[in-house]
Amino acid sequence: MKSLTKYLTVNTRNEHEYINITREVADAIRESGIKEGLAYVGSMHITSSVYINDAEDGLIHDIEQWLEKLAPARSDYLHHRTGETNGDAHLKNLLLHSSVTCPVTNGKLDFGPWQQIYYAEFDGRRQKRIIIKIIGE
Amino acid sequence: MKSLTKYLTVNTRNEHEYINITREVADAIRESGIKEGLAYVGSMHITSSVYINDAEDGLIHDIEQWLEKLAPARSDYLHHRTGETNGDAHLKNLLLHSSVTCPVTNGKLDFGPWQQIYYAEFDGRRQKRIIIKIIGE
Amino acid sequence: MKSLTKYLTVNTRNEHEYINITREVADAIRESGIKEGLAYVGSMHITSSVYINDAEDGLIHDIEQWLEKLAPARSDYLHHRTGETNGDAHLKNLLLHSSVTCPVTNGKLDFGPWQQIYYAEFDGRRQKRIIIKIIGE
């Protein structure tokens, strides 16, 4: 079994940001030399997510509106008693999840034509990290 | 390390459909000869999901109602400016996710008694694909 | 390739409970001797979840309130025609999901500083099981 571990660093300018990281994951798979296996891609934080969906700006706007409706920014989260103000970012992370696992076949992401991997930041303007871990042969 | 990759093709008659694919995954595991490992099962689309829950018709109806409440069909999604009308199907996919990873032990899905793998279609009446990828030994 | 499979048994006193199982997963990784790989941690039930987020009591209270809002206990779920009363627990499971996959690097969970693995029970006061499956080398 072979494995490769890579860390990406993200510094967002905005509190919320959606960043397509499919190319970085594809590059890591190529670098690993792994032909058949699984690629794990995860946020190392609990206020940002990694998800798979379409690279379409209108849809990303829809996702942002939808997350705000289901997991709204509010002042009265109990989590804020710690001094934090990012309770909604934790809930948005739970809704979209921290990570995805992706199939690797013939040395490539084995995806359908519209699947793209996104990093979604909900508590940005600080340094964050993404881990890519590929295992296989 | 061994691996097996299988693709299932789905052609739904309805726009929304819930299809139990546990047997197909179990068959693929048997075919792989893998005794200990992980089985990845994922939709290759961004408007359908793979999830694990109970094979009970009432519950499936509840899930359908619940998804419609949390990620409703609407005419005003920005994604529809592309000509699509399936914005809600993208959000339903994000809610339930594209894929599951399953433990394989002694050559079988290592599940509790009620766990079943479902493919949930939210934008059907067209050909869709599911990928099963098993790695292990 | 090496693998280790462990089962944890949980007996909650309350219907809803949030239990930090990060140490149990870390112990299983150590026991496996696996240095590079993936650790799967999943509920073997469809009315409880495994998720990753912060070990902070206020936040856990916020999560509980939020789940109750998005997937409320109701008497009129069709699933209840089977005699069950736990329809909401199934939906809460779907919202947070059954399992997480975690990267293992240098024999340890390769997590950011705030990531903790939780078992969330939504239909407790009975014996439940969690499976940990680690594969790698």
XYZ file of C-alpha atoms in Angstrom:
411
model
C 0.000 0.000 0.000
C 1.167 3.516 -0.836
C 0.039 6.763 0.741
C 0.529 10.487 0.300
C -0.376 13.286 2.707
C -0.550 16.924 1.595
C -1.648 20.050 3.423
C -3.091 23.079 1.663
C -3.132 26.455 3.377
C -6.005 28.850 2.760
C -6.145 32.539 3.663
C -9.533 33.942 2.751
C -10.185 37.644 2.355
C -13.846 37.234 3.282
C -15.647 35.601 6.160
C -17.436 33.264 3.732
C -15.730 31.911 0.651
C -16.132 28.950 -1.728
C -12.896 27.715 -3.287
C -12.655 25.011 -5.952
C -9.807 22.679 -4.915
C -10.383 19.900 -7.464
C -7.155 20.653 -9.307
C -5.091 20.518 -6.114
C -6.572 17.119 -5.265
C -5.976 15.834 -8.826
C -2.362 17.044 -8.629
C -1.832 15.263 -5.303
C -3.201 12.021 -6.773
C -0.807 12.312 -9.705
C 2.090 13.042 -7.343
C 1.217 9.996 -5.210
C 1.566 7.587 -8.121
C -1.472 5.759 -6.736
C -3.608 4.154 -9.464
C -6.379 2.506 -7.415
C -7.471 3.784 -4.026
C -9.303 6.432 -2.035
C -8.534 10.130 -1.582
C -9.651 11.777 1.632
C -9.994 15.582 1.517
C -10.892 17.353 4.739
C -10.953 20.681 6.475
C -8.825 20.603 9.630
C -11.257 23.073 11.201
C -14.760 22.936 12.606
C -16.000 26.132 10.999
C -15.384 25.252 7.350
C -16.357 22.347 5.101
C -15.290 20.311 2.117
C -18.106 19.242 -0.190
C -18.705 18.011 -3.744
C -21.025 19.829 -6.141
C -21.164 21.952 -9.275
C -18.774 24.785 -10.230
C -21.532 27.260 -11.062
C -21.620 30.746 -9.554
C -25.414 30.986 -9.367
C -25.577 27.711 -7.494
C -22.871 28.819 -5.060
C -24.953 31.900 -4.319
C -27.980 29.618 -3.769
C -25.943 27.406 -1.410
C -24.841 30.459 0.585
C -28.441 31.702 0.944
C -29.641 28.239 1.859
C -26.975 27.708 4.548
C -27.819 31.081 6.029
C -31.460 30.075 6.230
C -30.858 26.654 7.808
C -27.937 27.641 10.064
C -28.265 31.409 10.517
C -25.828 33.795 12.136
C -27.398 34.651 15.504
C -26.183 36.475 18.577
C -27.730 34.097 21.120
C -25.844 30.858 20.561
C -24.610 29.511 23.907
C -21.246 28.863 22.253
C -20.765 32.634 22.273
C -20.349 32.608 26.060
C -16.798 31.428 25.315
C -16.136 34.766 23.624
C -16.594 33.354 20.116
C -19.159 34.776 17.683
C -19.056 31.946 15.142
C -21.775 29.556 16.370
C -23.403 29.561 12.946
C -20.116 28.525 11.290
C -20.050 25.371 13.449
C -23.601 24.500 12.388
C -22.843 25.197 8.727
C -19.854 22.836 9.059
C -22.142 20.145 10.493
C -24.617 20.617 7.644
C -22.051 20.285 4.839
C -19.503 18.203 6.813
C -15.764 18.486 7.192
C -14.597 16.114 4.519
C -15.215 14.006 1.441
C -13.787 10.668 0.380
C -13.217 10.253 -3.357
C -12.568 7.187 -5.521
C -9.260 7.040 -7.434
C -9.213 4.856 -10.580
C -6.426 4.647 -13.165
C -4.582 7.380 -11.269
C -7.454 9.876 -11.513
C -10.445 11.122 -9.541
C -13.228 8.776 -10.654
C -15.904 11.466 -10.858
C -18.930 12.199 -12.984
C -18.683 15.179 -15.361
C -20.050 17.795 -12.934
C -18.471 16.778 -9.656
C -16.065 19.347 -8.245
C -14.479 19.498 -4.784
C -15.039 22.732 -2.868
C -13.628 24.180 0.330
C -16.327 26.308 1.979
C -15.128 28.831 4.547
C -17.614 30.139 7.137
C -15.234 31.880 9.543
C -12.493 33.247 7.378
C -9.905 36.002 7.327
C -7.472 33.717 9.110
C -5.146 30.892 8.108
C -6.844 27.544 7.656
C -5.596 24.139 6.546
C -6.929 21.362 4.341
C -5.560 17.829 4.440
C -5.446 15.516 1.432
C -4.625 11.887 2.202
C -4.486 9.315 -0.571
C -4.108 5.589 0.074
C -3.996 2.768 -2.442
C -1.682 1.120 -4.889
C -3.853 -4.403 -1.393
C -6.732 -5.421 -3.631
C -9.391 -3.213 -5.165
C -12.570 -3.537 -7.193
C -14.461 -0.810 -9.061
C -18.039 -1.311 -10.251
C -20.487 1.074 -11.868
C -24.254 0.716 -11.537
C -26.570 2.427 -14.004
C -29.920 3.765 -12.836
C -32.818 4.895 -15.011
C -35.630 6.208 -12.837
C -39.185 6.560 -14.041
C -39.874 9.380 -11.578
C -38.140 12.619 -10.765
C -37.638 11.466 -7.162
C -36.910 7.873 -6.302
C -35.340 5.899 -3.427
C -33.626 2.674 -4.453
C -32.158 0.128 -2.034
C -28.733 -0.847 -3.420
C -27.451 -2.830 -0.417
C -27.542 -6.126 -2.316
C -25.533 -4.703 -5.220
C -22.867 -3.453 -2.799
C -22.791 -6.805 -0.958
C -22.411 -8.605 -4.305
C -19.523 -6.342 -5.312
C -17.763 -7.038 -2.007
C -18.140 -10.774 -2.560
C -16.863 -10.435 -6.125
C -13.822 -8.465 -4.925
C -12.656 -11.238 -2.622
C -11.722 -8.529 -0.119
C -12.091 -9.659 3.497
C -10.996 -6.552 5.418
C -11.321 -3.051 4.010
C -13.573 -0.154 3.106
C -16.302 0.084 0.479
C -17.009 3.483 -1.023
C -20.443 3.912 -2.644
C -21.171 7.206 -4.351
C -23.437 8.937 -6.788
C -21.473 10.302 -9.761
C -23.958 13.176 -9.958
C -24.658 16.312 -7.969
C -28.433 15.975 -7.940
C -28.718 12.581 -6.268
C -27.374 11.056 -3.059
C -26.274 7.832 -1.435
C -27.216 7.471 2.229
C -27.623 4.800 4.910
C -30.896 4.331 6.778
C -33.874 2.023 7.247
C -35.743 0.123 4.499
C -39.199 1.222 5.649
C -41.684 2.806 3.252
C -43.252 5.151 5.805
C -39.841 6.488 6.735
C -38.929 7.017 3.086
C -42.071 9.085 2.703
C -41.064 11.064 5.820
C -37.586 11.642 4.375
C -39.090 12.902 1.106
C -41.379 15.361 2.945
C -38.529 16.492 5.147
C -36.136 17.117 2.251
C -38.830 19.100 0.474
C -39.252 21.267 3.561
C -35.533 21.903 4.123
C -34.501 22.172 0.454
C -37.690 23.044 -1.415
C -38.273 23.181 -5.151
C -38.405 26.891 -5.983
C -38.454 28.865 -9.201
C -36.093 31.618 -8.044
C -32.790 29.817 -7.525
C -29.997 31.714 -9.282
C -28.769 28.389 -10.657
C -31.822 28.445 -12.930
C -30.304 31.296 -14.957
C -28.234 28.563 -16.622
C -31.450 27.090 -18.007
C -31.646 24.373 -15.347
C -34.675 23.973 -13.067
C -33.106 21.601 -10.532
C -31.642 23.954 -7.908
C -33.448 22.091 -5.151
C -31.921 18.776 -6.278
C -28.425 20.230 -5.721
C -29.379 21.324 -2.202
C -30.974 17.955 -1.409
C -27.710 16.327 -2.557
C -25.758 18.579 -0.186
C -28.082 17.702 2.699
C -27.822 13.917 2.273
C -24.385 13.892 0.559
C -23.102 12.086 -2.489
C -21.560 9.040 -0.915
C -21.058 6.706 2.012
C -18.040 4.738 3.136
C -18.782 1.322 4.645
C -16.662 -1.077 6.706
C -15.977 -4.542 5.249
C -15.187 -7.335 7.748
C -14.865 -11.047 7.011
C -15.864 -10.315 3.411
C -19.166 -8.670 4.368
C -20.663 -5.230 5.013
C -20.074 -4.753 8.754
C -23.459 -3.153 9.439
C -25.970 -3.095 12.249
C -29.262 -4.932 11.647
C -31.172 -1.969 10.213
C -28.561 -0.268 8.075
C -29.374 -0.271 4.364
C -27.683 1.672 1.543
C -30.001 3.816 -0.561
C -29.592 5.742 -3.781
C -31.851 8.823 -3.653
C -32.672 10.439 -6.978
C -33.813 14.082 -7.007
C -33.577 14.833 -10.743
C -34.491 11.600 -12.443
C -35.901 10.326 -15.705
C -32.413 10.190 -17.149
C -29.469 7.802 -16.947
C -27.382 8.126 -13.816
C -24.389 6.239 -12.484
C -23.277 4.965 -9.091
C -19.691 3.953 -8.357
C -18.724 1.239 -5.882
C -15.028 1.084 -5.002
C -13.741 -1.476 -2.539
C -10.176 -1.479 -1.238
C -8.583 -3.841 1.261
C -7.167 -7.304 1.532
C -2.048 -3.668 4.283
C -3.009 -3.931 7.945
C -6.431 -3.466 9.475
C -8.054 -3.354 12.897
C -11.758 -3.551 13.754
C -13.084 -2.534 17.180
C -16.610 -2.257 18.506
C -17.602 0.144 21.279
C -20.801 -0.407 23.243
C -22.787 2.579 24.475
C -25.610 2.559 27.024
C -27.014 6.041 27.410
C -29.076 7.129 30.377
C -30.889 9.773 28.330
C -32.736 9.707 25.038
C -30.298 12.270 23.613
C -26.635 12.255 24.512
C -23.355 13.542 23.038
C -20.310 11.442 23.888
C -16.732 12.359 22.997
C -15.090 9.186 21.618
C -11.858 10.741 20.313
C -9.725 8.963 22.909
C -11.215 5.567 22.060
C -10.439 6.128 18.367
C -6.896 7.299 19.159
C -6.374 4.209 21.328
C -7.588 1.914 18.534
C -5.174 3.557 16.090
C -2.296 3.005 18.515
C -3.355 -0.605 19.034
C -3.495 -1.206 15.269
C 0.133 -0.223 14.761
C -0.965 1.514 11.562
C 1.131 4.577 10.751
C -0.438 5.789 7.489
C -4.067 5.130 6.593
C -7.707 5.924 7.205
C -9.860 5.359 10.283
C -13.576 4.827 9.761
C -15.788 5.508 12.803
C -19.488 4.799 12.449
C -22.688 4.254 14.352
C -24.150 0.811 13.588
C -27.627 2.327 14.043
C -29.888 4.610 12.049
C -31.002 6.756 14.975
C -27.592 7.997 16.120
C -24.663 9.722 14.448
C -20.912 10.139 14.525
C -19.676 13.634 13.718
C -16.605 15.839 14.143
C -16.763 19.199 15.908
C -15.727 21.086 19.029
C -15.762 19.745 22.626
C -17.603 22.742 24.059
C -20.735 22.355 26.171
C -22.428 25.535 24.960
C -21.974 24.448 21.356
C -23.367 20.989 22.100
C -26.456 22.665 23.542
C -26.685 24.801 20.368
C -26.384 21.670 18.196
C -29.164 19.970 20.151
C -31.491 22.980 19.746
C -30.632 23.242 16.075
C -31.282 19.572 15.343
C -34.617 19.833 17.125
C -35.548 22.777 14.927
C -34.512 21.175 11.627
C -35.630 17.614 12.421
C -38.256 17.981 15.164
C -39.891 15.270 17.239
C -43.413 14.976 15.833
C -46.245 12.536 16.341
C -47.323 12.384 12.700
C -44.362 10.769 10.953
C -45.560 7.902 8.758
C -42.743 5.795 10.183
C -44.723 5.695 13.417
C -47.321 3.417 11.795
C -44.788 0.645 12.422
C -45.216 1.215 16.154
C -42.006 3.259 16.455
C -41.993 6.820 17.828
C -38.484 7.780 16.730
C -39.022 9.291 13.257
C -37.135 12.421 14.258
C -34.113 10.348 15.327
C -33.869 8.929 11.780
C -33.919 12.441 10.316
C -31.359 13.707 12.827
C -29.134 10.775 11.794
C -29.497 11.789 8.144
C -28.627 15.394 8.963
C -25.418 14.581 10.875
C -24.728 11.216 9.169
C -23.757 7.826 10.530
C -20.004 7.975 10.235
C -16.795 9.878 9.707
C -13.577 8.911 7.971
C -10.395 10.283 9.554
C -6.822 10.541 8.268
C -4.096 8.673 10.190
C -0.538 10.026 9.870
C 2.512 8.904 11.863
C 0.252 6.617 13.881
C -2.054 9.425 15.013
C -5.336 11.097 14.075
C -4.225 13.852 11.694
C -6.624 16.477 13.040
C -6.621 20.214 13.563
C -6.483 21.452 17.164
C -10.260 21.618 17.714
C -11.495 18.523 15.925
C -13.088 15.959 18.222
C -15.111 12.863 17.306
C -18.566 12.646 18.881
C -21.193 9.948 19.083
C -24.634 11.607 19.121
C -27.496 9.496 20.416
C -31.061 10.431 19.434
C -32.930 7.318 20.594
C -31.089 6.175 23.678
C -31.667 4.203 26.846
C -30.748 1.022 25.010
C -27.529 -0.699 23.991
C -25.927 0.710 20.859
C -22.713 -0.088 19.026
C -20.022 1.940 17.295
C -17.551 0.401 14.856
C -13.989 1.635 14.381
C -12.175 0.231 11.347
C -8.622 1.293 10.574
C -6.829 0.324 7.364
C -3.353 1.249 6.252
C 0.253 0.357 6.870
